[in-house]
Amino acid sequence: PATYDVRAAQDKWLPVWDELQPFRADDDSPREKKYALTMFPYPSGDLHMGHAEVTALHDVIARYWWQRGYEVLNPMGWDSFGLPAENAAIRNNEHPATYTYANIETQYESFKRYGISFDWSRRLHTSDPEYYRWTQWLFLKFRERGLAYRKNSPVNWCPNDQTVLANEQVVDGRCERCGHEVTKRELTQWYFKITEYAQELLDELDNLEATWPARVVAAQRNWIGRSEGAHVSFAIEGRDEPVTVYTTRPDTIFGTTFLVVAVDSPLAAELVTDGQRAAFEAYREEIRKETEIERLSADRPKTGVDLGVTATNPVTGRQIPVWATDYVLADYGTGAVMGVPGGDQRDWEFATAMGLEIIRTTQTPEGFDGEAFHGEGPAINSPAAGVDALLDINGLPVAEAKRATIDFLERQGAGQGAVNFRLRDWLLSRQRYWGVPIPVIHCEKDGEVAVPYDQLPLELPELRGADLKPKGVSPLAAAEEWVNVECPTCGGPAKRDSDTMDTFVDSSWYFLRYCSPTYTDGPFDPALANAWMPADIYVGGVEHAVLHLLYARFFTKVLRDMGMLEVGEPFAGQLNQGFVINRGKKMSKSLGNGVSLGDQLAEFGVDAVRLTLVFAGPPEDDIDWADMSPAGSLRFIQRAWRLSGDVTSAVGTSPQGGDVALRRITARTVHDAAELVEAYRFNVMVAKVMELVNATRKAVDSGCGPDDPAVREAAEAVAILLSLVAPYTAEEMWERLGHQPTVARAGWPEVDPALLVEESVVAVVQIQGKVKARLDVAPDISEADLEQLALTHADVVRAIDGREVRKVIVRAPKLVNVVV
Ligand code: ANZ
């Protein structure tokens, strides 16, 4: 036949692979181990084009490693707690598990048919009690180490989802999930102390630079946000305690003409004088109604209230006013700022609006007509002419002026050099149902009491849609029978903590559970985790550049410090795929430009869709489906398949003595394909396989003919290389070539290095027109290399015999003419 039925092939091979289990990772294998990890999906609906893309790319690597003889761990599971299931349950008045597990089954079937080389024996769901038992266990261990704690503070609140959000989940002032504007609330919440690891999380990024995408490393650095500066103390009139500010520009201290304190900080409420209290409280009320979006927008007018007290500038001794404002954030630095209008644009605008003094302390370049200046330049007005001060930094460049100021402040006991991080502790409690219950009991007598380890998992009570409607407190608080318990310590009446954990907790350690998914003595078997970790490659979306990756890195470091892991970094390599878009735009319901994966698979078959996604371009680039040709991919697949039917030499025929030209192309393709896969240039690898198919077709039709052993060698190489991308077609080919399944474990084709050596050509060296030497050189030798080779050749040196070389004419690769 001229074509084969791709759908029949799918039906034929799936049960065979199920039987063979070629991708089960053997923990005890003597082979070298590789761990190929891809981000596990959230179970909403069936798989879409995005899943198809990322797993197709990921599978090239995993299958390549198997072919190269590694033992490969390539697991898959579901991140199955979370809001969409809860919202669906409310809509349909059912249990969130109904939606969750139905979708998991659908996605599982789709993944299987899609032919990704997952080891399904390690499948996990984060909403299974056997899994979240260990999430709770980890929480308690973190708590014992002081890394999980409760505190009262203003938190981000989504009025739509009726739950708090971590800073990381607020994007441009909006809820990352639903897009609603986020407001602030004062609440007691659970936090993980990720800030304790801030410096290490930053430092180790240096080692990841070579193997992680640059933009991910940059995003993490920026999020951790380390800055160097100083804490400066300002004495306050009539108050024992000074106010300490954090500044990155201590050198601008002479230009500090006021202090500003965050209006929503306890400090502002403490400082305000009785005379200003009413004005202050009115202002604070106004600000509380604002959303984060409004507070952070740069172009709105500056507002504030004079608190009525003054502070002393520690270098000039001058009294400066203290104001409350909303542009200073309560939870950054110390929540108080030294106002330097000459150096900070926000301070400039504030000073202008409030009629406060402006003193420049850095010389601006000639022609500068802007407002605040934050560039380089010598210090001026530090002190200003006629002002007496104990410190003089005039004329010093910024860095030196900073150092001199810090030295001075340290000697005076008025400040010291300081490092500040933008990273905050991770707020992990949520007031929703479908998540991991926090295993803590609150007792009036004994306070916070941990649920004893032998009572884990602490399972969720059975609640249905109607009980789950957002009420601002967790639905668990209303589940009386569940929430009211005896205190494990005193036996008196107590209440369970009614919050659940952020789902990012679940995904911070799932890659460890895969190493020993049925282990019952802990979250994972340390010996197996040490054998498999770190994951050699983590393939997934760049949208996880900050949150998930930072949290997973944090968990890994804590587990290392607990002695359960050897590594401190979970993911050695990383690859981010682009988006699948359509007609230049992100697929969306409103644009009506969605492409259904199911439809594409039905029309073109699995292999053609996978091949199209891999061949589209570099993995990091977006794929516009409108520009793609799955039909073209299908034609190529058929062309490759036809070769397997043309081969007439017997199975096992040695390729020795076969057509050398074709053998060279095969060897070169196999060799380059390996390098290309290792460099994540999968699309170029596919292009090379296409060239090999064309060359083999030519050899069959008008060259050495179908019985030449070089044709068999080429067709077998095509099948093996294609198995990384189009597993069904490759299997069909392999069978037609007379082999047993499965081609996926056939092993990478061997390459005779002699076939990779470029053929050489003869270059002639003439002196005064007479041939003096013949050289074997590469056909692509450069003029300079050829000249040097010629002039240092023994026969040529002898023939020149010390005479002066007047001219050398080089025509690479054939001729060198020397005139003496
Ligand atoms: C005086 C100054 C002079 C500043 C100058 C800047 C330029 P990063 O790099 O982000 O750490 N700042 C400190 N705490 C703040 C808060 N809670 N809310 C808003 N702003 C705050 O920035 C640190 C700088 O941001 C600090 O240095 C402070 O302003 C401001 F010419 O102090 B600076």
PDB file of C-alpha atoms in Angstrom, residues 229-343:
ATOM      1  CA  GLY A 229      21.863  50.284  51.610  1.00  0.00           C
ATOM      2  CA  ALA A 230      21.549  51.371  55.192  1.00  0.00           C
ATOM      3  CA  HIS A 231      19.234  51.637  58.120  1.00  0.00           C
ATOM      4  CA  VAL A 232      19.253  55.207  59.367  1.00  0.00           C
ATOM      5  CA  SER A 233      17.749  56.237  62.717  1.00  0.00           C
ATOM      6  CA  PHE A 234      16.044  59.580  63.118  1.00  0.00           C
ATOM      7  CA  ALA A 235      15.454  60.877  66.664  1.00  0.00           C
ATOM      8  CA  ILE A 236      11.829  61.981  67.153  1.00  0.00           C
ATOM      9  CA  GLU A 237      10.884  64.903  69.317  1.00  0.00           C
ATOM     10  CA  GLY A 238       9.228  63.770  72.535  1.00  0.00           C
ATOM     11  CA  ARG A 239       9.704  60.045  71.858  1.00  0.00           C
ATOM     12  CA  ASP A 240      12.340  57.713  73.287  1.00  0.00           C
ATOM     13  CA  GLU A 241      12.532  55.477  70.308  1.00  0.00           C
ATOM     14  CA  PRO A 242      13.891  56.738  67.001  1.00  0.00           C
ATOM     15  CA  VAL A 243      12.276  55.965  63.641  1.00  0.00           C
ATOM     16  CA  THR A 244      14.440  53.795  61.463  1.00  0.00           C
ATOM     17  CA  VAL A 245      14.245  54.011  57.692  1.00  0.00           C
ATOM     18  CA  TYR A 246      15.706  51.788  55.016  1.00  0.00           C
ATOM     19  CA  THR A 247      17.455  53.578  52.163  1.00  0.00           C
ATOM     20  CA  THR A 248      19.515  52.494  49.190  1.00  0.00           C
ATOM     21  CA  ARG A 249      20.974  56.015  48.995  1.00  0.00           C
ATOM     22  CA  PRO A 250      22.507  56.945  52.352  1.00  0.00           C
ATOM     23  CA  ASP A 251      24.671  59.430  50.429  1.00  0.00           C
ATOM     24  CA  THR A 252      21.601  61.639  49.936  1.00  0.00           C
ATOM     25  CA  ILE A 253      21.153  62.197  53.678  1.00  0.00           C
ATOM     26  CA  PHE A 254      21.874  65.942  53.415  1.00  0.00           C
ATOM     27  CA  GLY A 255      18.941  66.218  51.028  1.00  0.00           C
ATOM     28  CA  THR A 256      16.510  64.559  53.456  1.00  0.00           C
ATOM     29  CA  THR A 257      13.949  67.272  54.115  1.00  0.00           C
ATOM     30  CA  PHE A 258      11.149  65.125  55.606  1.00  0.00           C
ATOM     31  CA  LEU A 259      10.241  61.566  56.688  1.00  0.00           C
ATOM     32  CA  VAL A 260       7.278  59.624  55.277  1.00  0.00           C
ATOM     33  CA  VAL A 261       5.651  56.693  57.049  1.00  0.00           C
ATOM     34  CA  ALA A 262       3.202  54.167  55.549  1.00  0.00           C
ATOM     35  CA  VAL A 263      -0.288  55.373  56.497  1.00  0.00           C
ATOM     36  CA  ASP A 264      -1.471  51.823  57.249  1.00  0.00           C
ATOM     37  CA  SER A 265       1.478  50.967  59.513  1.00  0.00           C
ATOM     38  CA  PRO A 266       1.148  50.781  63.301  1.00  0.00           C
ATOM     39  CA  LEU A 267       4.055  53.260  63.443  1.00  0.00           C
ATOM     40  CA  ALA A 268       2.017  56.035  61.807  1.00  0.00           C
ATOM     41  CA  ALA A 269      -0.770  55.581  64.353  1.00  0.00           C
ATOM     42  CA  GLU A 270       1.776  55.751  67.176  1.00  0.00           C
ATOM     43  CA  LEU A 271       3.521  58.878  65.970  1.00  0.00           C
ATOM     44  CA  VAL A 272       0.528  61.060  65.195  1.00  0.00           C
ATOM     45  CA  THR A 273      -0.071  63.933  67.632  1.00  0.00           C
ATOM     46  CA  ASP A 274      -3.494  64.520  69.154  1.00  0.00           C
ATOM     47  CA  GLY A 275      -3.929  67.644  67.074  1.00  0.00           C
ATOM     48  CA  GLN A 276      -3.479  65.699  63.835  1.00  0.00           C
ATOM     49  CA  ARG A 277      -5.255  62.484  64.822  1.00  0.00           C
ATOM     50  CA  ALA A 278      -8.632  63.287  63.299  1.00  0.00           C
ATOM     51  CA  ALA A 279      -7.096  64.284  59.952  1.00  0.00           C
ATOM     52  CA  PHE A 280      -4.890  61.200  60.012  1.00  0.00           C
ATOM     53  CA  GLU A 281      -7.751  58.786  60.706  1.00  0.00           C
ATOM     54  CA  ALA A 282      -9.882  60.293  57.987  1.00  0.00           C
ATOM     55  CA  TYR A 283      -7.033  59.909  55.515  1.00  0.00           C
ATOM     56  CA  ARG A 284      -6.409  56.315  56.584  1.00  0.00           C
ATOM     57  CA  GLU A 285     -10.088  55.457  56.080  1.00  0.00           C
ATOM     58  CA  GLU A 286      -9.927  56.873  52.578  1.00  0.00           C
ATOM     59  CA  ILE A 287      -6.840  54.818  51.729  1.00  0.00           C
ATOM     60  CA  ARG A 288      -8.332  51.584  53.100  1.00  0.00           C
ATOM     61  CA  LYS A 289     -11.058  51.771  50.506  1.00  0.00           C
ATOM     62  CA  GLU A 290      -8.547  51.946  47.713  1.00  0.00           C
ATOM     63  CA  THR A 291      -7.401  48.935  45.824  1.00  0.00           C
ATOM     64  CA  GLU A 292      -3.767  48.026  45.370  1.00  0.00           C
ATOM     65  CA  ILE A 293      -4.079  49.144  41.754  1.00  0.00           C
ATOM     66  CA  GLU A 294      -4.954  52.661  42.773  1.00  0.00           C
ATOM     67  CA  ARG A 295      -2.270  52.821  45.443  1.00  0.00           C
ATOM     68  CA  LEU A 296       0.494  51.703  43.155  1.00  0.00           C
ATOM     69  CA  SER A 297      -0.358  53.664  40.038  1.00  0.00           C
ATOM     70  CA  ALA A 298       2.480  56.068  39.375  1.00  0.00           C
ATOM     71  CA  ASP A 299       0.633  58.930  37.761  1.00  0.00           C
ATOM     72  CA  ARG A 300      -1.855  59.790  40.482  1.00  0.00           C
ATOM     73  CA  PRO A 301      -1.271  62.815  42.710  1.00  0.00           C
ATOM     74  CA  LYS A 302       0.610  62.254  45.949  1.00  0.00           C
ATOM     75  CA  THR A 303      -1.461  62.483  49.124  1.00  0.00           C
ATOM     76  CA  GLY A 304      -0.636  62.473  52.822  1.00  0.00           C
ATOM     77  CA  VAL A 305      -1.142  63.945  56.269  1.00  0.00           C
ATOM     78  CA  ASP A 306       1.378  65.762  58.477  1.00  0.00           C
ATOM     79  CA  LEU A 307       1.676  63.704  61.681  1.00  0.00           C
ATOM     80  CA  GLY A 308       2.567  66.807  63.706  1.00  0.00           C
ATOM     81  CA  VAL A 309       5.935  65.575  65.019  1.00  0.00           C
ATOM     82  CA  THR A 310       9.449  66.417  63.845  1.00  0.00           C
ATOM     83  CA  ALA A 311      12.546  64.321  63.424  1.00  0.00           C
ATOM     84  CA  THR A 312      16.211  65.281  63.595  1.00  0.00           C
ATOM     85  CA  ASN A 313      18.381  64.913  60.524  1.00  0.00           C
ATOM     86  CA  PRO A 314      21.405  63.096  62.024  1.00  0.00           C
ATOM     87  CA  VAL A 315      24.011  64.903  59.896  1.00  0.00           C
ATOM     88  CA  THR A 316      22.709  68.466  59.988  1.00  0.00           C
ATOM     89  CA  GLY A 317      20.804  68.429  63.284  1.00  0.00           C
ATOM     90  CA  ARG A 318      17.906  70.176  61.533  1.00  0.00           C
ATOM     91  CA  GLN A 319      14.290  69.453  62.456  1.00  0.00           C
ATOM     92  CA  ILE A 320      12.262  67.941  59.583  1.00  0.00           C
ATOM     93  CA  PRO A 321       8.533  67.132  59.446  1.00  0.00           C
ATOM     94  CA  VAL A 322       7.125  63.590  59.554  1.00  0.00           C
ATOM     95  CA  TRP A 323       4.223  62.713  57.239  1.00  0.00           C
ATOM     96  CA  ALA A 324       2.008  59.704  56.614  1.00  0.00           C
ATOM     97  CA  THR A 325       1.347  58.692  53.002  1.00  0.00           C
ATOM     98  CA  ASP A 326       0.100  55.818  50.888  1.00  0.00           C
ATOM     99  CA  TYR A 327       3.063  55.589  48.520  1.00  0.00           C
ATOM    100  CA  VAL A 328       5.201  54.076  51.244  1.00  0.00           C
ATOM    101  CA  LEU A 329       4.375  50.395  51.701  1.00  0.00           C
ATOM    102  CA  ALA A 330       3.846  49.090  55.231  1.00  0.00           C
ATOM    103  CA  ASP A 331       5.451  45.724  54.618  1.00  0.00           C
ATOM    104  CA  TYR A 332       8.614  46.752  52.790  1.00  0.00           C
ATOM    105  CA  GLY A 333      11.855  47.759  54.472  1.00  0.00           C
ATOM    106  CA  THR A 334      10.816  49.390  57.764  1.00  0.00           C
ATOM    107  CA  GLY A 335       7.635  51.004  56.412  1.00  0.00           C
ATOM    108  CA  ALA A 336       9.293  54.412  56.759  1.00  0.00           C
ATOM    109  CA  VAL A 337      11.317  56.371  54.230  1.00  0.00           C
ATOM    110  CA  MET A 338      13.650  59.364  54.376  1.00  0.00           C
ATOM    111  CA  GLY A 339      12.198  61.857  51.898  1.00  0.00           C
ATOM    112  CA  VAL A 340      14.802  62.998  49.377  1.00  0.00           C
ATOM    113  CA  PRO A 341      13.014  64.962  46.669  1.00  0.00           C
ATOM    114  CA  GLY A 342      16.234  65.660  44.779  1.00  0.00           C
ATOM    115  CA  GLY A 343      16.928  61.930  44.345  1.00  0.00           C
TER     116      GLY A 343
END
